[in-house]
Amino acid sequence: FPNPTANRINIKGNFTKPGIMHCVLTDILGRELILEKFHLQYGKEKNNLSLEHLPAGIYNLNILWEEGNKKQQFTYKIEKIH
């Protein structure tokens, strides 16, 4: 991360096997603003999302992790400043 952030958030997987990490950033009304899919070979790679084009505000980052048939979902509040 950092959170709050001005331009970019860093996302690092903390998984033990390869898989696919789906990231969806939504605004407070639930509108999908950013959709990204990352293929992690080791489960711990670092990726980032650019928020430069978005106004300051509160957003939700939804992460869906797929490892074969196993799925996990996480949601984080992100504050963009400036």
GROMACS .gro file of C-alpha atoms in nm:
model
   82
    1PHE     CA    1   0.000   0.000   0.000
    2PRO     CA    2   0.045   0.317   0.127
    3ASN     CA    3  -0.292   0.419   0.260
    4PRO     CA    4  -0.379   0.704   0.230
    5THR     CA    5  -0.216   0.755  -0.108
    6ALA     CA    6  -0.180   1.034  -0.361
    7ASN     CA    7  -0.123   0.842  -0.685
    8ARG     CA    8  -0.055   0.471  -0.658
    9ILE     CA    9  -0.121   0.171  -0.436
   10ASN     CA   10   0.109  -0.128  -0.410
   11ILE     CA   11  -0.044  -0.472  -0.374
   12LYS     CA   12   0.167  -0.766  -0.264
   13GLY     CA   13   0.028  -1.117  -0.254
   14ASN     CA   14   0.089  -1.319   0.059
   15PHE     CA   15   0.000  -1.660  -0.080
   16THR     CA   16   0.198  -1.982  -0.083
   17LYS     CA   17   0.123  -2.100  -0.438
   18PRO     CA   18   0.081  -1.954  -0.786
   19GLY     CA   19  -0.259  -1.811  -0.874
   20ILE     CA   20  -0.458  -1.522  -1.017
   21MET     CA   21  -0.528  -1.204  -0.824
   22HIS     CA   22  -0.828  -1.001  -0.948
   23CYS     CA   23  -0.839  -0.639  -0.825
   24VAL     CA   24  -1.147  -0.420  -0.856
   25LEU     CA   25  -1.150  -0.063  -0.729
   26THR     CA   26  -1.498   0.083  -0.675
   27ASP     CA   27  -1.624   0.421  -0.567
   28ILE     CA   28  -1.863   0.477  -0.277
   29LEU     CA   29  -2.160   0.410  -0.510
   30GLY     CA   30  -2.020   0.071  -0.613
   31ARG     CA   31  -1.918   0.177  -0.965
   32GLU     CA   32  -1.618  -0.022  -1.093
   33LEU     CA   33  -1.338   0.221  -1.178
   34ILE     CA   34  -1.036  -0.004  -1.218
   35LEU     CA   35  -1.026  -0.375  -1.304
   36GLU     CA   36  -0.692  -0.555  -1.313
   37LYS     CA   37  -0.589  -0.919  -1.320
   38PHE     CA   38  -0.242  -1.029  -1.211
   39HIS     CA   39  -0.098  -1.379  -1.268
   40LEU     CA   40   0.131  -1.451  -0.974
   41GLN     CA   41   0.389  -1.722  -1.032
   42TYR     CA   42   0.500  -1.742  -0.670
   43GLY     CA   43   0.207  -1.588  -0.482
   44LYS     CA   44   0.413  -1.307  -0.331
   45GLU     CA   45   0.485  -1.070  -0.621
   46LYS     CA   46   0.426  -0.696  -0.582
   47ASN     CA   47   0.198  -0.513  -0.829
   48ASN     CA   48   0.052  -0.166  -0.832
   49LEU     CA   49  -0.257   0.027  -0.939
   50SER     CA   50  -0.242   0.387  -1.057
   51LEU     CA   51  -0.501   0.619  -0.902
   52GLU     CA   52  -0.365   0.933  -1.068
   53HIS     CA   53  -0.676   0.986  -1.281
   54LEU     CA   54  -0.917   0.963  -0.985
   55PRO     CA   55  -1.032   1.250  -0.763
   56ALA     CA   56  -0.960   1.251  -0.390
   57GLY     CA   57  -1.202   1.034  -0.195
   58ILE     CA   58  -1.271   0.697  -0.035
   59TYR     CA   59  -1.266   0.384  -0.249
   60ASN     CA   60  -1.304   0.009  -0.193
   61LEU     CA   61  -1.042  -0.231  -0.322
   62ASN     CA   62  -1.184  -0.580  -0.371
   63ILE     CA   63  -0.931  -0.857  -0.423
   64LEU     CA   64  -1.027  -1.206  -0.534
   65TRP     CA   65  -0.751  -1.468  -0.513
   66GLU     CA   66  -0.786  -1.784  -0.722
   67GLU     CA   67  -0.556  -2.076  -0.656
   68GLY     CA   68  -0.689  -2.369  -0.858
   69ASN     CA   69  -1.039  -2.440  -0.722
   70LYS     CA   70  -0.973  -2.243  -0.402
   71LYS     CA   71  -1.094  -1.879  -0.384
   72GLN     CA   72  -1.045  -1.610  -0.121
   73GLN     CA   73  -1.187  -1.258  -0.118
   74PHE     CA   74  -1.061  -0.949   0.064
   75THR     CA   75  -1.192  -0.589   0.078
   76TYR     CA   76  -0.993  -0.282   0.181
   77LYS     CA   77  -1.089   0.085   0.214
   78ILE     CA   78  -0.849   0.312   0.025
   79GLU     CA   79  -0.823   0.685   0.083
   80LYS     CA   80  -0.692   0.891  -0.208
   81ILE     CA   81  -0.566   1.235  -0.117
   82HIS     CA   82  -0.491   1.535  -0.346
   0.00000   0.00000   0.00000
